[in-house]
């Protein structure tokens, strides 16, 4: 594909003299440009929603979600994946694959994005299978490593999704679901870490968060599966237990300590007046879904 044909590579005449502007003008212009990003994501919801439904269905069967990218898109994928364990106490369910390997997260590995064979090999090495989903991320939609990874994932029976910021991309053609978030030319021409990167993070937020909600990792909008690994998160866990169970902070903290700081176990123990181990068993019988363990599922349905 000719680079000149890509909107992500185009030069916006509005920004042709940014090197002559003061900081206040630059900041205002960048902020105005960024406001187009959520609107572009909204315009792509028709492509995004069925892809998320496919991912959630597979994850409910025990599958994993992989993000594959090079450069900025790869780093955004690694970032989103790394935030899932502390937020939802879920390990090895959302995984980032970076062209060039872990070193490429912090420094450029020249030529890694052009290595199609390495993209396919990364999917093989991860043991991707039919219950898994692979989201290839490439602003241009033409990155060989990413396209090959999505294609190999589909060959192995996985769901293949392509996330790009141009129209009619090769990545979309290689995928089961092509998502094209058209953000237009960048503030600095071709610098797709800007609007394109922001759009990619917004979309990945949707995939990972909605999948976790569908897996029962929240109660309402409360992150009940938070991993309480520091003082801030232990305080958050205490507030969540107190709110759901209707007790004071001292009682919530006591229940949490007995439950090994598992919010759902503590809530079930308090709400159902059960010993900790029986509460844990009740939660396991409910497949980890707190609302089901509290026997609220039926009463919540219209």
PDB file of C-alpha atoms in Angstrom:
ATOM      1  CA  UNK A   1       0.000   0.000   0.000  1.00  0.00           C
ATOM      2  CA  UNK A   2       1.217   3.483  -0.853  1.00  0.00           C
ATOM      3  CA  UNK A   3       1.915   5.397   2.383  1.00  0.00           C
ATOM      4  CA  UNK A   4       0.522   8.574   0.845  1.00  0.00           C
ATOM      5  CA  UNK A   5      -2.875   6.868   0.661  1.00  0.00           C
ATOM      6  CA  UNK A   6      -3.038   6.329   4.437  1.00  0.00           C
ATOM      7  CA  UNK A   7      -4.909   8.941   6.465  1.00  0.00           C
ATOM      8  CA  UNK A   8      -2.564   8.231   9.373  1.00  0.00           C
ATOM      9  CA  UNK A   9       0.349   9.418   7.205  1.00  0.00           C
ATOM     10  CA  UNK A  10      -1.342  12.528   5.818  1.00  0.00           C
ATOM     11  CA  UNK A  11      -0.253  16.055   6.755  1.00  0.00           C
ATOM     12  CA  UNK A  12      -2.964  18.333   8.194  1.00  0.00           C
ATOM     13  CA  UNK A  13      -2.570  21.865   6.878  1.00  0.00           C
ATOM     14  CA  UNK A  14      -3.932  23.277  10.148  1.00  0.00           C
ATOM     15  CA  UNK A  15      -0.712  22.243  11.860  1.00  0.00           C
ATOM     16  CA  UNK A  16       1.741  23.268   9.152  1.00  0.00           C
ATOM     17  CA  UNK A  17       3.358  25.994  11.314  1.00  0.00           C
ATOM     18  CA  UNK A  18       3.272  24.435  14.781  1.00  0.00           C
ATOM     19  CA  UNK A  19       6.998  24.998  15.150  1.00  0.00           C
ATOM     20  CA  UNK A  20       6.306  28.749  15.307  1.00  0.00           C
ATOM     21  CA  UNK A  21       3.633  28.612  18.035  1.00  0.00           C
ATOM     22  CA  UNK A  22       3.770  29.219  21.779  1.00  0.00           C
ATOM     23  CA  UNK A  23       3.118  26.448  24.295  1.00  0.00           C
ATOM     24  CA  UNK A  24      -0.427  27.614  25.075  1.00  0.00           C
ATOM     25  CA  UNK A  25      -1.373  27.549  21.403  1.00  0.00           C
ATOM     26  CA  UNK A  26       0.182  24.118  20.919  1.00  0.00           C
ATOM     27  CA  UNK A  27      -1.599  22.661  23.933  1.00  0.00           C
ATOM     28  CA  UNK A  28      -4.938  24.102  22.792  1.00  0.00           C
ATOM     29  CA  UNK A  29      -4.525  22.718  19.272  1.00  0.00           C
ATOM     30  CA  UNK A  30      -3.563  19.257  20.559  1.00  0.00           C
ATOM     31  CA  UNK A  31      -6.529  19.197  22.905  1.00  0.00           C
ATOM     32  CA  UNK A  32      -8.863  20.166  20.078  1.00  0.00           C
ATOM     33  CA  UNK A  33      -7.408  17.411  17.888  1.00  0.00           C
ATOM     34  CA  UNK A  34      -7.801  14.813  20.640  1.00  0.00           C
ATOM     35  CA  UNK A  35     -11.507  15.553  20.990  1.00  0.00           C
ATOM     36  CA  UNK A  36     -12.082  13.806  17.668  1.00  0.00           C
ATOM     37  CA  UNK A  37     -10.841  10.483  19.014  1.00  0.00           C
ATOM     38  CA  UNK A  38     -13.816   9.310  21.129  1.00  0.00           C
ATOM     39  CA  UNK A  39     -16.140  10.330  18.316  1.00  0.00           C
ATOM     40  CA  UNK A  40     -14.157   8.166  15.907  1.00  0.00           C
ATOM     41  CA  UNK A  41     -14.382   5.250  18.350  1.00  0.00           C
ATOM     42  CA  UNK A  42     -18.124   5.792  18.625  1.00  0.00           C
ATOM     43  CA  UNK A  43     -18.436   5.711  14.842  1.00  0.00           C
ATOM     44  CA  UNK A  44     -16.732   2.287  14.861  1.00  0.00           C
ATOM     45  CA  UNK A  45     -18.977   0.733  17.538  1.00  0.00           C
ATOM     46  CA  UNK A  46     -20.790  -1.293  14.891  1.00  0.00           C
ATOM     47  CA  UNK A  47     -17.481  -3.077  14.249  1.00  0.00           C
ATOM     48  CA  UNK A  48     -16.343  -3.139  17.882  1.00  0.00           C
ATOM     49  CA  UNK A  49     -19.420  -4.626  19.562  1.00  0.00           C
ATOM     50  CA  UNK A  50     -19.646  -7.963  17.677  1.00  0.00           C
ATOM     51  CA  UNK A  51     -15.902  -8.430  18.135  1.00  0.00           C
ATOM     52  CA  UNK A  52     -16.208  -7.948  21.902  1.00  0.00           C
ATOM     53  CA  UNK A  53     -19.133 -10.378  21.982  1.00  0.00           C
ATOM     54  CA  UNK A  54     -16.974 -12.986  20.255  1.00  0.00           C
ATOM     55  CA  UNK A  55     -14.111 -12.439  22.703  1.00  0.00           C
ATOM     56  CA  UNK A  56     -16.370 -12.576  25.764  1.00  0.00           C
ATOM     57  CA  UNK A  57     -18.008 -15.794  24.566  1.00  0.00           C
ATOM     58  CA  UNK A  58     -14.627 -17.478  24.192  1.00  0.00           C
ATOM     59  CA  UNK A  59     -13.316 -16.187  27.504  1.00  0.00           C
ATOM     60  CA  UNK A  60     -16.388 -17.569  29.247  1.00  0.00           C
ATOM     61  CA  UNK A  61     -15.291 -20.953  27.895  1.00  0.00           C
ATOM     62  CA  UNK A  62     -11.871 -20.454  29.462  1.00  0.00           C
ATOM     63  CA  UNK A  63     -10.116 -18.861  26.505  1.00  0.00           C
ATOM     64  CA  UNK A  64      -7.506 -16.134  26.524  1.00  0.00           C
ATOM     65  CA  UNK A  65      -7.280 -12.723  24.895  1.00  0.00           C
ATOM     66  CA  UNK A  66      -4.042 -11.816  23.124  1.00  0.00           C
ATOM     67  CA  UNK A  67      -2.964  -8.393  21.916  1.00  0.00           C
ATOM     68  CA  UNK A  68      -0.333  -8.369  19.162  1.00  0.00           C
ATOM     69  CA  UNK A  69       1.441  -5.252  17.987  1.00  0.00           C
ATOM     70  CA  UNK A  70       4.691  -3.516  17.104  1.00  0.00           C
ATOM     71  CA  UNK A  71       5.943  -0.169  18.369  1.00  0.00           C
ATOM     72  CA  UNK A  72       3.307   2.017  20.021  1.00  0.00           C
ATOM     73  CA  UNK A  73       0.380  -0.382  19.361  1.00  0.00           C
ATOM     74  CA  UNK A  74       2.348  -3.266  20.859  1.00  0.00           C
ATOM     75  CA  UNK A  75       3.222  -1.219  23.942  1.00  0.00           C
ATOM     76  CA  UNK A  76      -0.413  -0.194  24.381  1.00  0.00           C
ATOM     77  CA  UNK A  77      -1.407  -3.858  24.213  1.00  0.00           C
ATOM     78  CA  UNK A  78       1.216  -4.828  26.797  1.00  0.00           C
ATOM     79  CA  UNK A  79       0.043  -1.959  29.024  1.00  0.00           C
ATOM     80  CA  UNK A  80      -3.609  -2.978  28.906  1.00  0.00           C
ATOM     81  CA  UNK A  81      -2.767  -6.645  29.512  1.00  0.00           C
ATOM     82  CA  UNK A  82      -0.491  -5.800  32.459  1.00  0.00           C
ATOM     83  CA  UNK A  83      -3.286  -3.894  34.200  1.00  0.00           C
ATOM     84  CA  UNK A  84      -5.696  -6.843  34.282  1.00  0.00           C
ATOM     85  CA  UNK A  85      -4.116  -8.943  37.094  1.00  0.00           C
ATOM     86  CA  UNK A  86      -4.151  -6.208  39.769  1.00  0.00           C
ATOM     87  CA  UNK A  87      -7.569  -4.927  38.729  1.00  0.00           C
ATOM     88  CA  UNK A  88      -9.363  -8.261  38.394  1.00  0.00           C
ATOM     89  CA  UNK A  89      -7.055 -10.830  40.086  1.00  0.00           C
ATOM     90  CA  UNK A  90      -6.894 -12.678  36.781  1.00  0.00           C
ATOM     91  CA  UNK A  91      -3.540 -13.914  35.533  1.00  0.00           C
ATOM     92  CA  UNK A  92      -2.645 -15.238  32.083  1.00  0.00           C
ATOM     93  CA  UNK A  93      -6.047 -14.442  30.583  1.00  0.00           C
ATOM     94  CA  UNK A  94      -5.103 -11.201  28.784  1.00  0.00           C
ATOM     95  CA  UNK A  95      -1.632 -11.351  27.227  1.00  0.00           C
ATOM     96  CA  UNK A  96       0.418  -8.869  25.227  1.00  0.00           C
ATOM     97  CA  UNK A  97       2.722 -10.025  22.413  1.00  0.00           C
ATOM     98  CA  UNK A  98       5.264  -7.454  21.279  1.00  0.00           C
ATOM     99  CA  UNK A  99       7.151  -7.604  18.000  1.00  0.00           C
ATOM    100  CA  UNK A 100      10.803  -7.806  18.973  1.00  0.00           C
ATOM    101  CA  UNK A 101      10.038  -9.349  22.363  1.00  0.00           C
ATOM    102  CA  UNK A 102      10.109  -7.784  25.850  1.00  0.00           C
ATOM    103  CA  UNK A 103      13.123  -5.569  25.024  1.00  0.00           C
ATOM    104  CA  UNK A 104      11.025  -3.791  22.403  1.00  0.00           C
ATOM    105  CA  UNK A 105       8.684  -2.488  25.097  1.00  0.00           C
ATOM    106  CA  UNK A 106      11.326   0.028  26.202  1.00  0.00           C
ATOM    107  CA  UNK A 107      13.475   0.447  23.103  1.00  0.00           C
ATOM    108  CA  UNK A 108      13.069   0.165  19.354  1.00  0.00           C
ATOM    109  CA  UNK A 109      13.978  -3.185  17.801  1.00  0.00           C
ATOM    110  CA  UNK A 110      14.600  -2.305  14.195  1.00  0.00           C
ATOM    111  CA  UNK A 111      12.882  -4.459  11.593  1.00  0.00           C
ATOM    112  CA  UNK A 112      10.825  -6.487  14.101  1.00  0.00           C
ATOM    113  CA  UNK A 113       7.521  -5.233  12.728  1.00  0.00           C
ATOM    114  CA  UNK A 114       8.440  -6.411   9.214  1.00  0.00           C
ATOM    115  CA  UNK A 115       9.077 -10.028  10.276  1.00  0.00           C
ATOM    116  CA  UNK A 116       5.914 -11.887   9.281  1.00  0.00           C
ATOM    117  CA  UNK A 117       7.411 -15.275  10.139  1.00  0.00           C
ATOM    118  CA  UNK A 118       8.079 -14.095  13.688  1.00  0.00           C
ATOM    119  CA  UNK A 119       4.455 -12.979  14.035  1.00  0.00           C
ATOM    120  CA  UNK A 120       3.162 -16.413  13.091  1.00  0.00           C
ATOM    121  CA  UNK A 121       5.778 -18.094  15.307  1.00  0.00           C
ATOM    122  CA  UNK A 122       4.705 -16.015  18.315  1.00  0.00           C
ATOM    123  CA  UNK A 123       1.168 -17.346  17.960  1.00  0.00           C
ATOM    124  CA  UNK A 124       2.451 -20.911  17.731  1.00  0.00           C
ATOM    125  CA  UNK A 125       4.684 -20.400  20.777  1.00  0.00           C
ATOM    126  CA  UNK A 126       1.709 -19.140  22.800  1.00  0.00           C
ATOM    127  CA  UNK A 127      -0.283 -22.270  21.947  1.00  0.00           C
ATOM    128  CA  UNK A 128      -3.217 -20.223  20.675  1.00  0.00           C
ATOM    129  CA  UNK A 129      -6.307 -22.376  20.199  1.00  0.00           C
ATOM    130  CA  UNK A 130     -10.022 -22.288  19.294  1.00  0.00           C
ATOM    131  CA  UNK A 131     -11.175 -20.732  22.569  1.00  0.00           C
ATOM    132  CA  UNK A 132      -8.676 -17.877  22.290  1.00  0.00           C
ATOM    133  CA  UNK A 133      -8.984 -14.471  20.642  1.00  0.00           C
ATOM    134  CA  UNK A 134      -6.164 -12.486  19.040  1.00  0.00           C
ATOM    135  CA  UNK A 135      -6.398  -8.742  18.444  1.00  0.00           C
ATOM    136  CA  UNK A 136      -3.802  -7.457  16.017  1.00  0.00           C
ATOM    137  CA  UNK A 137      -3.151  -3.738  16.512  1.00  0.00           C
ATOM    138  CA  UNK A 138      -1.574  -1.588  13.801  1.00  0.00           C
ATOM    139  CA  UNK A 139      -2.423   2.045  13.141  1.00  0.00           C
ATOM    140  CA  UNK A 140      -1.533   1.667   9.468  1.00  0.00           C
ATOM    141  CA  UNK A 141      -3.228  -1.717   9.148  1.00  0.00           C
ATOM    142  CA  UNK A 142      -0.273  -2.990   7.116  1.00  0.00           C
ATOM    143  CA  UNK A 143       2.295  -4.269   9.678  1.00  0.00           C
ATOM    144  CA  UNK A 144       3.543  -7.717   8.510  1.00  0.00           C
ATOM    145  CA  UNK A 145       4.233  -9.092  12.021  1.00  0.00           C
ATOM    146  CA  UNK A 146       0.696  -8.263  13.122  1.00  0.00           C
ATOM    147  CA  UNK A 147      -1.080  -9.432   9.977  1.00  0.00           C
ATOM    148  CA  UNK A 148       0.753 -12.766  10.046  1.00  0.00           C
ATOM    149  CA  UNK A 149      -0.084 -13.252  13.723  1.00  0.00           C
ATOM    150  CA  UNK A 150      -3.799 -12.713  13.130  1.00  0.00           C
ATOM    151  CA  UNK A 151      -3.777 -14.984  10.092  1.00  0.00           C
ATOM    152  CA  UNK A 152      -1.986 -17.773  11.998  1.00  0.00           C
ATOM    153  CA  UNK A 153      -4.383 -17.398  14.933  1.00  0.00           C
ATOM    154  CA  UNK A 154      -7.315 -17.984  12.594  1.00  0.00           C
ATOM    155  CA  UNK A 155      -5.571 -21.007  11.091  1.00  0.00           C
ATOM    156  CA  UNK A 156      -5.376 -22.421  14.610  1.00  0.00           C
ATOM    157  CA  UNK A 157      -9.107 -21.863  15.120  1.00  0.00           C
ATOM    158  CA  UNK A 158      -8.920 -18.688  17.211  1.00  0.00           C
ATOM    159  CA  UNK A 159     -10.953 -15.535  16.686  1.00  0.00           C
ATOM    160  CA  UNK A 160      -8.917 -12.990  14.728  1.00  0.00           C
ATOM    161  CA  UNK A 161      -9.537  -9.264  15.151  1.00  0.00           C
ATOM    162  CA  UNK A 162      -7.745  -6.407  13.420  1.00  0.00           C
ATOM    163  CA  UNK A 163      -7.646  -2.922  14.981  1.00  0.00           C
ATOM    164  CA  UNK A 164      -6.367  -0.157  12.726  1.00  0.00           C
ATOM    165  CA  UNK A 165      -6.879   3.547  12.037  1.00  0.00           C
ATOM    166  CA  UNK A 166      -7.228   3.473   8.258  1.00  0.00           C
ATOM    167  CA  UNK A 167      -9.989   2.277   5.949  1.00  0.00           C
ATOM    168  CA  UNK A 168      -9.941  -0.940   3.936  1.00  0.00           C
ATOM    169  CA  UNK A 169      -6.750  -2.284   5.473  1.00  0.00           C
ATOM    170  CA  UNK A 170      -4.918  -5.517   4.835  1.00  0.00           C
ATOM    171  CA  UNK A 171      -5.188  -6.246   8.571  1.00  0.00           C
ATOM    172  CA  UNK A 172      -8.983  -6.044   8.399  1.00  0.00           C
ATOM    173  CA  UNK A 173      -8.990  -8.439   5.454  1.00  0.00           C
ATOM    174  CA  UNK A 174      -6.889 -10.921   7.424  1.00  0.00           C
ATOM    175  CA  UNK A 175      -9.276 -10.872  10.406  1.00  0.00           C
ATOM    176  CA  UNK A 176     -12.702 -12.231  11.295  1.00  0.00           C
ATOM    177  CA  UNK A 177     -13.556  -8.768  12.579  1.00  0.00           C
ATOM    178  CA  UNK A 178     -11.938  -5.654  11.147  1.00  0.00           C
ATOM    179  CA  UNK A 179     -12.151  -2.576  13.367  1.00  0.00           C
ATOM    180  CA  UNK A 180     -11.149   0.662  11.656  1.00  0.00           C
ATOM    181  CA  UNK A 181     -11.149   3.762  13.858  1.00  0.00           C
ATOM    182  CA  UNK A 182     -10.535   6.645  11.472  1.00  0.00           C
ATOM    183  CA  UNK A 183      -8.951   9.427  13.521  1.00  0.00           C
ATOM    184  CA  UNK A 184      -7.507  11.354  10.567  1.00  0.00           C
ATOM    185  CA  UNK A 185      -4.079  13.000  10.196  1.00  0.00           C
ATOM    186  CA  UNK A 186      -1.951  13.399  13.305  1.00  0.00           C
ATOM    187  CA  UNK A 187      -0.898  16.665  14.974  1.00  0.00           C
ATOM    188  CA  UNK A 188       2.667  15.734  14.033  1.00  0.00           C
ATOM    189  CA  UNK A 189       2.294  14.080  10.641  1.00  0.00           C
ATOM    190  CA  UNK A 190       2.682  10.300  10.845  1.00  0.00           C
ATOM    191  CA  UNK A 191       3.156  10.245  14.631  1.00  0.00           C
ATOM    192  CA  UNK A 192       0.552   7.578  15.344  1.00  0.00           C
ATOM    193  CA  UNK A 193       1.417   7.433  19.031  1.00  0.00           C
ATOM    194  CA  UNK A 194      -0.937  10.440  19.272  1.00  0.00           C
ATOM    195  CA  UNK A 195      -4.596  10.188  18.148  1.00  0.00           C
ATOM    196  CA  UNK A 196      -4.233   6.661  16.801  1.00  0.00           C
ATOM    197  CA  UNK A 197      -2.585   5.488  20.035  1.00  0.00           C
ATOM    198  CA  UNK A 198      -5.317   7.107  22.118  1.00  0.00           C
ATOM    199  CA  UNK A 199      -7.994   5.429  20.000  1.00  0.00           C
ATOM    200  CA  UNK A 200      -6.317   2.040  20.372  1.00  0.00           C
ATOM    201  CA  UNK A 201      -6.189   2.362  24.165  1.00  0.00           C
ATOM    202  CA  UNK A 202      -9.870   3.338  24.300  1.00  0.00           C
ATOM    203  CA  UNK A 203     -10.844   0.305  22.241  1.00  0.00           C
ATOM    204  CA  UNK A 204      -8.664  -2.090  24.246  1.00  0.00           C
ATOM    205  CA  UNK A 205     -10.183  -0.668  27.436  1.00  0.00           C
ATOM    206  CA  UNK A 206     -13.539  -1.797  26.077  1.00  0.00           C
ATOM    207  CA  UNK A 207     -12.372  -5.290  25.184  1.00  0.00           C
ATOM    208  CA  UNK A 208     -10.657  -6.103  28.464  1.00  0.00           C
ATOM    209  CA  UNK A 209     -13.110  -4.358  30.783  1.00  0.00           C
ATOM    210  CA  UNK A 210     -16.276  -5.679  29.156  1.00  0.00           C
ATOM    211  CA  UNK A 211     -14.826  -9.195  29.019  1.00  0.00           C
ATOM    212  CA  UNK A 212     -14.036  -9.031  32.742  1.00  0.00           C
ATOM    213  CA  UNK A 213     -17.517  -7.717  33.545  1.00  0.00           C
ATOM    214  CA  UNK A 214     -19.027 -10.598  31.567  1.00  0.00           C
ATOM    215  CA  UNK A 215     -16.837 -13.015  33.535  1.00  0.00           C
ATOM    216  CA  UNK A 216     -18.359 -11.744  36.790  1.00  0.00           C
ATOM    217  CA  UNK A 217     -15.308  -9.799  37.901  1.00  0.00           C
ATOM    218  CA  UNK A 218     -17.432  -6.857  39.039  1.00  0.00           C
ATOM    219  CA  UNK A 219     -20.486  -6.448  41.228  1.00  0.00           C
ATOM    220  CA  UNK A 220     -22.345  -3.585  39.668  1.00  0.00           C
ATOM    221  CA  UNK A 221     -19.497  -1.208  38.874  1.00  0.00           C
ATOM    222  CA  UNK A 222     -17.377  -2.278  41.865  1.00  0.00           C
ATOM    223  CA  UNK A 223     -14.106  -4.118  41.163  1.00  0.00           C
ATOM    224  CA  UNK A 224     -14.755  -6.907  43.644  1.00  0.00           C
ATOM    225  CA  UNK A 225     -11.926  -9.082  42.328  1.00  0.00           C
ATOM    226  CA  UNK A 226      -9.312  -6.405  42.961  1.00  0.00           C
ATOM    227  CA  UNK A 227      -5.977  -7.802  44.147  1.00  0.00           C
ATOM    228  CA  UNK A 228      -5.404  -5.969  47.435  1.00  0.00           C
ATOM    229  CA  UNK A 229      -1.622  -5.852  47.141  1.00  0.00           C
ATOM    230  CA  UNK A 230      -0.923  -2.427  48.701  1.00  0.00           C
ATOM    231  CA  UNK A 231      -2.365  -0.022  51.264  1.00  0.00           C
ATOM    232  CA  UNK A 232      -4.468   1.885  48.736  1.00  0.00           C
ATOM    233  CA  UNK A 233      -6.031  -1.290  47.343  1.00  0.00           C
ATOM    234  CA  UNK A 234      -6.619  -2.724  50.820  1.00  0.00           C
ATOM    235  CA  UNK A 235      -8.503   0.453  51.714  1.00  0.00           C
ATOM    236  CA  UNK A 236     -10.493   0.165  48.488  1.00  0.00           C
ATOM    237  CA  UNK A 237     -11.298  -3.473  49.252  1.00  0.00           C
ATOM    238  CA  UNK A 238     -12.461  -2.493  52.732  1.00  0.00           C
ATOM    239  CA  UNK A 239     -14.784   0.185  51.346  1.00  0.00           C
ATOM    240  CA  UNK A 240     -16.214  -2.219  48.783  1.00  0.00           C
ATOM    241  CA  UNK A 241     -16.951  -4.909  51.374  1.00  0.00           C
ATOM    242  CA  UNK A 242     -18.481  -2.377  53.752  1.00  0.00           C
ATOM    243  CA  UNK A 243     -20.690  -0.999  50.975  1.00  0.00           C
ATOM    244  CA  UNK A 244     -21.973  -4.330  49.652  1.00  0.00           C
ATOM    245  CA  UNK A 245     -22.332  -6.078  53.006  1.00  0.00           C
ATOM    246  CA  UNK A 246     -23.724  -3.052  54.841  1.00  0.00           C
ATOM    247  CA  UNK A 247     -21.197  -3.140  57.677  1.00  0.00           C
ATOM    248  CA  UNK A 248     -18.704  -0.665  59.106  1.00  0.00           C
ATOM    249  CA  UNK A 249     -15.076  -0.536  58.010  1.00  0.00           C
ATOM    250  CA  UNK A 250     -13.801  -2.392  61.068  1.00  0.00           C
ATOM    251  CA  UNK A 251     -16.109  -5.358  60.452  1.00  0.00           C
ATOM    252  CA  UNK A 252     -15.296  -5.312  56.739  1.00  0.00           C
ATOM    253  CA  UNK A 253     -11.556  -5.313  57.438  1.00  0.00           C
ATOM    254  CA  UNK A 254     -11.906  -8.206  59.894  1.00  0.00           C
ATOM    255  CA  UNK A 255     -13.831 -10.270  57.324  1.00  0.00           C
ATOM    256  CA  UNK A 256     -11.260  -9.442  54.658  1.00  0.00           C
ATOM    257  CA  UNK A 257      -8.382 -10.545  56.869  1.00  0.00           C
ATOM    258  CA  UNK A 258     -10.137 -13.848  57.529  1.00  0.00           C
ATOM    259  CA  UNK A 259     -10.762 -14.249  53.790  1.00  0.00           C
ATOM    260  CA  UNK A 260      -7.158 -13.547  52.775  1.00  0.00           C
ATOM    261  CA  UNK A 261      -8.294 -10.183  51.420  1.00  0.00           C
ATOM    262  CA  UNK A 262     -10.679 -11.760  48.914  1.00  0.00           C
ATOM    263  CA  UNK A 263     -13.509  -9.253  48.573  1.00  0.00           C
ATOM    264  CA  UNK A 264     -16.081 -11.737  47.218  1.00  0.00           C
ATOM    265  CA  UNK A 265     -15.384 -14.298  49.960  1.00  0.00           C
ATOM    266  CA  UNK A 266     -15.642 -11.635  52.649  1.00  0.00           C
ATOM    267  CA  UNK A 267     -18.924 -10.323  51.226  1.00  0.00           C
ATOM    268  CA  UNK A 268     -20.490 -13.788  50.986  1.00  0.00           C
ATOM    269  CA  UNK A 269     -19.376 -14.592  54.543  1.00  0.00           C
ATOM    270  CA  UNK A 270     -20.951 -11.410  55.882  1.00  0.00           C
ATOM    271  CA  UNK A 271     -24.121 -11.346  53.790  1.00  0.00           C
ATOM    272  CA  UNK A 272     -24.900 -15.045  54.253  1.00  0.00           C
ATOM    273  CA  UNK A 273     -23.484 -15.362  57.795  1.00  0.00           C
ATOM    274  CA  UNK A 274     -21.160 -18.164  56.753  1.00  0.00           C
ATOM    275  CA  UNK A 275     -17.728 -19.211  58.005  1.00  0.00           C
ATOM    276  CA  UNK A 276     -14.978 -18.166  55.617  1.00  0.00           C
ATOM    277  CA  UNK A 277     -14.391 -21.596  54.091  1.00  0.00           C
ATOM    278  CA  UNK A 278     -18.093 -22.169  53.467  1.00  0.00           C
ATOM    279  CA  UNK A 279     -18.297 -18.739  51.862  1.00  0.00           C
ATOM    280  CA  UNK A 280     -15.353 -19.656  49.637  1.00  0.00           C
ATOM    281  CA  UNK A 281     -17.066 -22.921  48.647  1.00  0.00           C
ATOM    282  CA  UNK A 282     -20.306 -21.086  47.854  1.00  0.00           C
ATOM    283  CA  UNK A 283     -18.413 -18.679  45.650  1.00  0.00           C
ATOM    284  CA  UNK A 284     -16.624 -21.507  43.836  1.00  0.00           C
ATOM    285  CA  UNK A 285     -19.982 -23.211  43.238  1.00  0.00           C
ATOM    286  CA  UNK A 286     -21.162 -19.947  41.653  1.00  0.00           C
ATOM    287  CA  UNK A 287     -18.147 -19.962  39.295  1.00  0.00           C
ATOM    288  CA  UNK A 288     -16.716 -16.981  41.142  1.00  0.00           C
ATOM    289  CA  UNK A 289     -19.704 -14.738  40.376  1.00  0.00           C
ATOM    290  CA  UNK A 290     -20.559 -12.776  43.501  1.00  0.00           C
ATOM    291  CA  UNK A 291     -24.102 -11.878  42.469  1.00  0.00           C
ATOM    292  CA  UNK A 292     -24.891 -15.549  41.861  1.00  0.00           C
ATOM    293  CA  UNK A 293     -23.302 -16.584  45.169  1.00  0.00           C
ATOM    294  CA  UNK A 294     -25.511 -14.036  46.936  1.00  0.00           C
ATOM    295  CA  UNK A 295     -28.535 -15.513  45.134  1.00  0.00           C
ATOM    296  CA  UNK A 296     -29.374 -12.150  43.590  1.00  0.00           C
ATOM    297  CA  UNK A 297     -29.315 -13.156  39.927  1.00  0.00           C
ATOM    298  CA  UNK A 298     -33.030 -13.885  39.642  1.00  0.00           C
ATOM    299  CA  UNK A 299     -34.194 -10.814  41.541  1.00  0.00           C
ATOM    300  CA  UNK A 300     -32.103  -8.554  39.318  1.00  0.00           C
ATOM    301  CA  UNK A 301     -33.747  -9.738  36.110  1.00  0.00           C
ATOM    302  CA  UNK A 302     -36.717  -7.714  34.769  1.00  0.00           C
TER     303      UNK A 302
END
